[in-house]
Amino acid sequence: MSFGYPQGLGKKLMLVAEQVAVERNCKYISLNTFSFQASDFYQSLGYEIFAEEKDYPLGYSKIYLRKVLM
């Protein structure tokens, strides 16, 4: 589904956020999403799942991801 945004915008935004974090001497980024949303997207950018709350909401999971920054 397209919302009228240019393709690749999400990836570009994440890369800019990561660069800002590196410039601020952050060691990692952590975030969360739901199993019915964007976990595959974040994993494709190098984020790794470190925790999962099952049935939150019922039938789905809340997924916590982290990426170590260089």
mmCIF file of N, CA, C and O in Angstrom:
data_model
loop_
_atom_site.group_PDB
_atom_site.id
_atom_site.type_symbol
_atom_site.label_atom_id
_atom_site.label_comp_id
_atom_site.label_asym_id
_atom_site.label_seq_id
_atom_site.Cartn_x
_atom_site.Cartn_y
_atom_site.Cartn_z
ATOM 1 N N MET A 1 0.842 -1.168 0.000
ATOM 2 C CA MET A 1 0.000 0.000 0.000
ATOM 3 C C MET A 1 0.889 1.233 0.000
ATOM 4 O O MET A 1 1.856 1.329 0.738
ATOM 5 N N SER A 2 0.554 2.186 -0.822
ATOM 6 C CA SER A 2 1.308 3.432 -0.896
ATOM 7 C C SER A 2 0.478 4.560 -0.317
ATOM 8 O O SER A 2 -0.716 4.654 -0.544
ATOM 9 N N PHE A 3 1.119 5.412 0.451
ATOM 10 C CA PHE A 3 0.443 6.564 1.039
ATOM 11 C C PHE A 3 0.875 7.849 0.348
ATOM 12 O O PHE A 3 0.733 8.936 0.891
ATOM 13 N N GLY A 4 1.423 7.743 -0.862
ATOM 14 C CA GLY A 4 1.863 8.907 -1.595
ATOM 15 C C GLY A 4 3.270 9.363 -1.235
ATOM 16 O O GLY A 4 3.708 10.417 -1.669
ATOM 17 N N TYR A 5 3.975 8.572 -0.422
ATOM 18 C CA TYR A 5 5.349 8.905 -0.048
ATOM 19 C C TYR A 5 6.301 8.274 -1.051
ATOM 20 O O TYR A 5 6.037 7.199 -1.579
ATOM 21 N N PRO A 6 7.436 8.919 -1.297
ATOM 22 C CA PRO A 6 8.419 8.325 -2.210
ATOM 23 C C PRO A 6 8.919 6.986 -1.676
ATOM 24 O O PRO A 6 9.097 6.827 -0.464
ATOM 25 N N GLN A 7 9.143 6.052 -2.551
ATOM 26 C CA GLN A 7 9.661 4.747 -2.145
ATOM 27 C C GLN A 7 11.043 4.914 -1.532
ATOM 28 O O GLN A 7 11.861 5.684 -2.028
ATOM 29 N N GLY A 8 11.286 4.229 -0.436
ATOM 30 C CA GLY A 8 12.572 4.301 0.237
ATOM 31 C C GLY A 8 12.648 5.391 1.293
ATOM 32 O O GLY A 8 13.685 5.548 1.931
ATOM 33 N N LEU A 9 11.575 6.130 1.500
ATOM 34 C CA LEU A 9 11.599 7.222 2.468
ATOM 35 C C LEU A 9 11.851 6.715 3.889
ATOM 36 O O LEU A 9 12.637 7.311 4.626
ATOM 37 N N GLY A 10 11.211 5.610 4.280
ATOM 38 C CA GLY A 10 11.408 5.063 5.625
ATOM 39 C C GLY A 10 12.864 4.710 5.878
ATOM 40 O O GLY A 10 13.428 5.019 6.934
ATOM 41 N N LYS A 11 13.488 4.077 4.899
ATOM 42 C CA LYS A 11 14.898 3.707 5.039
ATOM 43 C C LYS A 11 15.766 4.955 5.161
ATOM 44 O O LYS A 11 16.658 5.021 6.014
ATOM 45 N N LYS A 12 15.494 5.968 4.332
ATOM 46 C CA LYS A 12 16.271 7.209 4.394
ATOM 47 C C LYS A 12 16.125 7.872 5.760
ATOM 48 O O LYS A 12 17.108 8.349 6.340
ATOM 49 N N LEU A 13 14.909 7.903 6.291
ATOM 50 C CA LEU A 13 14.688 8.508 7.604
ATOM 51 C C LEU A 13 15.448 7.765 8.694
ATOM 52 O O LEU A 13 16.053 8.383 9.571
ATOM 53 N N MET A 14 15.428 6.441 8.643
ATOM 54 C CA MET A 14 16.137 5.646 9.649
ATOM 55 C C MET A 14 17.644 5.875 9.557
ATOM 56 O O MET A 14 18.320 5.985 10.584
ATOM 57 N N LEU A 15 18.178 5.952 8.350
ATOM 58 C CA LEU A 15 19.621 6.164 8.196
ATOM 59 C C LEU A 15 20.029 7.537 8.722
ATOM 60 O O LEU A 15 21.092 7.674 9.347
ATOM 61 N N VAL A 16 19.201 8.541 8.511
ATOM 62 C CA VAL A 16 19.497 9.871 9.054
ATOM 63 C C VAL A 16 19.449 9.829 10.582
ATOM 64 O O VAL A 16 20.324 10.377 11.258
ATOM 65 N N ALA A 17 18.437 9.153 11.144
ATOM 66 C CA ALA A 17 18.337 9.042 12.604
ATOM 67 C C ALA A 17 19.564 8.335 13.177
ATOM 68 O O ALA A 17 20.105 8.744 14.212
ATOM 69 N N GLU A 18 20.014 7.283 12.506
ATOM 70 C CA GLU A 18 21.201 6.566 12.968
ATOM 71 C C GLU A 18 22.439 7.458 12.908
ATOM 72 O O GLU A 18 23.272 7.433 13.820
ATOM 73 N N GLN A 19 22.562 8.260 11.853
ATOM 74 C CA GLN A 19 23.723 9.150 11.726
ATOM 75 C C GLN A 19 23.718 10.191 12.844
ATOM 76 O O GLN A 19 24.757 10.481 13.435
ATOM 77 N N VAL A 20 22.558 10.739 13.149
ATOM 78 C CA VAL A 20 22.450 11.709 14.249
ATOM 79 C C VAL A 20 22.850 11.041 15.561
ATOM 80 O O VAL A 20 23.583 11.619 16.369
ATOM 81 N N ALA A 21 22.399 9.801 15.765
ATOM 82 C CA ALA A 21 22.751 9.079 16.991
ATOM 83 C C ALA A 21 24.256 8.866 17.086
ATOM 84 O O ALA A 21 24.849 9.037 18.153
ATOM 85 N N VAL A 22 24.901 8.509 15.985
ATOM 86 C CA VAL A 22 26.354 8.315 15.967
ATOM 87 C C VAL A 22 27.058 9.633 16.304
ATOM 88 O O VAL A 22 27.992 9.653 17.109
ATOM 89 N N GLU A 23 26.593 10.728 15.708
ATOM 90 C CA GLU A 23 27.190 12.044 15.975
ATOM 91 C C GLU A 23 27.048 12.445 17.444
ATOM 92 O O GLU A 23 27.859 13.198 17.970
ATOM 93 N N ARG A 24 26.037 11.911 18.106
ATOM 94 C CA ARG A 24 25.811 12.210 19.525
ATOM 95 C C ARG A 24 26.412 11.149 20.434
ATOM 96 O O ARG A 24 26.101 11.060 21.617
ATOM 97 N N ASN A 25 27.271 10.299 19.862
ATOM 98 C CA ASN A 25 28.000 9.260 20.595
ATOM 99 C C ASN A 25 27.107 8.201 21.232
ATOM 100 O O ASN A 25 27.463 7.628 22.260
ATOM 101 N N CYS A 26 25.963 7.937 20.629
ATOM 102 C CA CYS A 26 25.097 6.850 21.106
ATOM 103 C C CYS A 26 25.727 5.520 20.705
ATOM 104 O O CYS A 26 26.343 5.400 19.654
ATOM 105 N N LYS A 27 25.583 4.537 21.551
ATOM 106 C CA LYS A 27 26.168 3.214 21.302
ATOM 107 C C LYS A 27 25.200 2.284 20.580
ATOM 108 O O LYS A 27 25.614 1.353 19.909
ATOM 109 N N TYR A 28 23.897 2.512 20.751
ATOM 110 C CA TYR A 28 22.902 1.689 20.063
ATOM 111 C C TYR A 28 21.582 2.453 19.974
ATOM 112 O O TYR A 28 21.389 3.463 20.628
ATOM 113 N N ILE A 29 20.713 1.933 19.127
ATOM 114 C CA ILE A 29 19.343 2.435 19.022
ATOM 115 C C ILE A 29 18.429 1.274 19.364
ATOM 116 O O ILE A 29 18.629 0.153 18.908
ATOM 117 N N SER A 30 17.420 1.543 20.167
ATOM 118 C CA SER A 30 16.399 0.528 20.426
ATOM 119 C C SER A 30 15.043 1.111 20.070
ATOM 120 O O SER A 30 14.822 2.325 20.130
ATOM 121 N N LEU A 31 14.140 0.228 19.652
ATOM 122 C CA LEU A 31 12.804 0.636 19.264
ATOM 123 C C LEU A 31 11.858 -0.537 19.453
ATOM 124 O O LEU A 31 12.285 -1.655 19.739
ATOM 125 N N ASN A 32 10.573 -0.268 19.316
ATOM 126 C CA ASN A 32 9.601 -1.358 19.364
ATOM 127 C C ASN A 32 8.553 -1.158 18.297
ATOM 128 O O ASN A 32 8.318 -0.048 17.824
ATOM 129 N N THR A 33 7.949 -2.263 17.891
ATOM 130 C CA THR A 33 6.902 -2.270 16.885
ATOM 131 C C THR A 33 6.012 -3.476 17.169
ATOM 132 O O THR A 33 6.225 -4.204 18.145
ATOM 133 N N PHE A 34 5.024 -3.682 16.357
ATOM 134 C CA PHE A 34 4.128 -4.824 16.525
ATOM 135 C C PHE A 34 4.346 -5.816 15.390
ATOM 136 O O PHE A 34 4.781 -5.447 14.297
ATOM 137 N N SER A 35 4.016 -7.079 15.645
ATOM 138 C CA SER A 35 4.246 -8.131 14.656
ATOM 139 C C SER A 35 3.474 -7.880 13.365
ATOM 140 O O SER A 35 3.880 -8.336 12.306
ATOM 141 N N PHE A 36 2.392 -7.130 13.418
ATOM 142 C CA PHE A 36 1.611 -6.845 12.213
ATOM 143 C C PHE A 36 2.077 -5.569 11.521
ATOM 144 O O PHE A 36 1.495 -5.150 10.530
ATOM 145 N N GLN A 37 3.147 -4.966 12.020
ATOM 146 C CA GLN A 37 3.649 -3.739 11.411
ATOM 147 C C GLN A 37 4.993 -3.961 10.741
ATOM 148 O O GLN A 37 5.051 -4.641 9.733
ATOM 149 N N ALA A 38 6.067 -3.421 11.277
ATOM 150 C CA ALA A 38 7.299 -3.238 10.510
ATOM 151 C C ALA A 38 8.514 -4.008 11.010
ATOM 152 O O ALA A 38 9.642 -3.603 10.728
ATOM 153 N N SER A 39 8.344 -5.108 11.721
ATOM 154 C CA SER A 39 9.532 -5.785 12.254
ATOM 155 C C SER A 39 10.470 -6.258 11.141
ATOM 156 O O SER A 39 11.699 -6.151 11.281
ATOM 157 N N ASP A 40 9.942 -6.734 10.034
ATOM 158 C CA ASP A 40 10.804 -7.170 8.920
ATOM 159 C C ASP A 40 11.595 -6.001 8.344
ATOM 160 O O ASP A 40 12.759 -6.148 7.985
ATOM 161 N N PHE A 41 10.960 -4.836 8.259
ATOM 162 C CA PHE A 41 11.633 -3.640 7.755
ATOM 163 C C PHE A 41 12.841 -3.313 8.624
ATOM 164 O O PHE A 41 13.949 -3.111 8.113
ATOM 165 N N TYR A 42 12.653 -3.267 9.935
ATOM 166 C CA TYR A 42 13.752 -2.923 10.833
ATOM 167 C C TYR A 42 14.855 -3.983 10.803
ATOM 168 O O TYR A 42 16.044 -3.652 10.813
ATOM 169 N N GLN A 43 14.474 -5.245 10.714
ATOM 170 C CA GLN A 43 15.481 -6.306 10.634
ATOM 171 C C GLN A 43 16.294 -6.182 9.345
ATOM 172 O O GLN A 43 17.493 -6.450 9.341
ATOM 173 N N SER A 44 15.656 -5.734 8.261
ATOM 174 C CA SER A 44 16.388 -5.554 7.000
ATOM 175 C C SER A 44 17.421 -4.434 7.102
ATOM 176 O O SER A 44 18.362 -4.379 6.311
ATOM 177 N N LEU A 45 17.260 -3.555 8.095
ATOM 178 C CA LEU A 45 18.212 -2.464 8.320
ATOM 179 C C LEU A 45 19.260 -2.824 9.373
ATOM 180 O O LEU A 45 20.045 -1.975 9.783
ATOM 181 N N GLY A 46 19.254 -4.075 9.829
ATOM 182 C CA GLY A 46 20.272 -4.529 10.768
ATOM 183 C C GLY A 46 19.853 -4.555 12.227
ATOM 184 O O GLY A 46 20.667 -4.823 13.102
ATOM 185 N N TYR A 47 18.588 -4.276 12.516
ATOM 186 C CA TYR A 47 18.105 -4.329 13.894
ATOM 187 C C TYR A 47 17.838 -5.783 14.261
ATOM 188 O O TYR A 47 17.393 -6.576 13.428
ATOM 189 N N GLU A 48 18.122 -6.131 15.510
ATOM 190 C CA GLU A 48 17.918 -7.502 15.994
ATOM 191 C C GLU A 48 16.887 -7.506 17.104
ATOM 192 O O GLU A 48 16.889 -6.629 17.982
ATOM 193 N N ILE A 49 16.041 -8.510 17.080
ATOM 194 C CA ILE A 49 15.027 -8.661 18.122
ATOM 195 C C ILE A 49 15.710 -9.093 19.411
ATOM 196 O O ILE A 49 16.518 -10.026 19.414
ATOM 197 N N PHE A 50 15.403 -8.397 20.524
ATOM 198 C CA PHE A 50 15.958 -8.813 21.809
ATOM 199 C C PHE A 50 14.877 -9.154 22.823
ATOM 200 O O PHE A 50 15.177 -9.705 23.879
ATOM 201 N N ALA A 51 13.623 -8.872 22.501
ATOM 202 C CA ALA A 51 12.519 -9.250 23.393
ATOM 203 C C ALA A 51 11.218 -9.237 22.607
ATOM 204 O O ALA A 51 11.103 -8.571 21.575
ATOM 205 N N GLU A 52 10.258 -9.992 23.128
ATOM 206 C CA GLU A 52 8.949 -10.069 22.491
ATOM 207 C C GLU A 52 7.887 -10.298 23.558
ATOM 208 O O GLU A 52 8.051 -11.160 24.421
ATOM 209 N N GLU A 53 6.840 -9.510 23.515
ATOM 210 C CA GLU A 53 5.673 -9.710 24.373
ATOM 211 C C GLU A 53 4.588 -10.358 23.534
ATOM 212 O O GLU A 53 4.038 -9.726 22.634
ATOM 213 N N LYS A 54 4.310 -11.613 23.795
ATOM 214 C CA LYS A 54 3.291 -12.334 23.022
ATOM 215 C C LYS A 54 1.892 -11.948 23.490
ATOM 216 O O LYS A 54 1.692 -11.592 24.648
ATOM 217 N N ASP A 55 0.959 -12.006 22.547
ATOM 218 C CA ASP A 55 -0.439 -11.646 22.799
ATOM 219 C C ASP A 55 -0.579 -10.217 23.324
ATOM 220 O O ASP A 55 -1.364 -9.941 24.228
ATOM 221 N N TYR A 56 0.195 -9.319 22.723
ATOM 222 C CA TYR A 56 0.114 -7.902 23.072
ATOM 223 C C TYR A 56 0.114 -7.107 21.785
ATOM 224 O O TYR A 56 1.182 -6.756 21.281
ATOM 225 N N PRO A 57 -1.051 -6.866 21.171
ATOM 226 C CA PRO A 57 -2.399 -7.245 21.568
ATOM 227 C C PRO A 57 -2.678 -8.717 21.264
ATOM 228 O O PRO A 57 -1.891 -9.375 20.596
ATOM 229 N N LEU A 58 -3.789 -9.188 21.750
ATOM 230 C CA LEU A 58 -4.159 -10.602 21.639
ATOM 231 C C LEU A 58 -4.010 -11.096 20.200
ATOM 232 O O LEU A 58 -4.521 -10.492 19.264
ATOM 233 N N GLY A 59 -3.239 -12.162 20.037
ATOM 234 C CA GLY A 59 -3.013 -12.747 18.729
ATOM 235 C C GLY A 59 -1.798 -12.192 18.001
ATOM 236 O O GLY A 59 -1.421 -12.681 16.943
ATOM 237 N N TYR A 60 -1.176 -11.178 18.560
ATOM 238 C CA TYR A 60 -0.003 -10.541 17.962
ATOM 239 C C TYR A 60 1.082 -10.395 19.027
ATOM 240 O O TYR A 60 0.903 -10.801 20.155
ATOM 241 N N SER A 61 2.184 -9.784 18.644
ATOM 242 C CA SER A 61 3.284 -9.556 19.590
ATOM 243 C C SER A 61 3.779 -8.129 19.490
ATOM 244 O O SER A 61 3.732 -7.515 18.420
ATOM 245 N N LYS A 62 4.270 -7.624 20.608
ATOM 246 C CA LYS A 62 5.031 -6.385 20.614
ATOM 247 C C LYS A 62 6.487 -6.807 20.575
ATOM 248 O O LYS A 62 6.938 -7.620 21.388
ATOM 249 N N ILE A 63 7.234 -6.284 19.619
ATOM 250 C CA ILE A 63 8.601 -6.720 19.363
ATOM 251 C C ILE A 63 9.564 -5.575 19.667
ATOM 252 O O ILE A 63 9.355 -4.445 19.229
ATOM 253 N N TYR A 64 10.616 -5.883 20.411
ATOM 254 C CA TYR A 64 11.647 -4.911 20.775
ATOM 255 C C TYR A 64 12.911 -5.226 19.982
ATOM 256 O O TYR A 64 13.368 -6.367 19.971
ATOM 257 N N LEU A 65 13.450 -4.219 19.325
ATOM 258 C CA LEU A 65 14.633 -4.399 18.477
ATOM 259 C C LEU A 65 15.723 -3.419 18.882
ATOM 260 O O LEU A 65 15.449 -2.357 19.434
ATOM 261 N N ARG A 66 16.967 -3.792 18.566
ATOM 262 C CA ARG A 66 18.118 -2.957 18.893
ATOM 263 C C ARG A 66 19.167 -3.111 17.788
ATOM 264 O O ARG A 66 19.320 -4.176 17.203
ATOM 265 N N LYS A 67 19.882 -2.019 17.544
ATOM 266 C CA LYS A 67 20.998 -2.035 16.601
ATOM 267 C C LYS A 67 22.189 -1.364 17.251
ATOM 268 O O LYS A 67 22.092 -0.242 17.754
ATOM 269 N N VAL A 68 23.314 -2.059 17.255
ATOM 270 C CA VAL A 68 24.552 -1.491 17.774
ATOM 271 C C VAL A 68 25.125 -0.580 16.693
ATOM 272 O O VAL A 68 25.205 -0.958 15.523
ATOM 273 N N LEU A 69 25.511 0.625 17.101
ATOM 274 C CA LEU A 69 26.059 1.603 16.173
ATOM 275 C C LEU A 69 27.574 1.569 16.213
ATOM 276 O O LEU A 69 28.173 1.335 17.248
ATOM 277 N N MET A 70 28.195 1.802 15.104
ATOM 278 C CA MET A 70 29.656 1.811 15.023
ATOM 279 C C MET A 70 30.187 3.199 15.209
ATOM 280 O O MET A 70 29.666 4.165 14.906
#
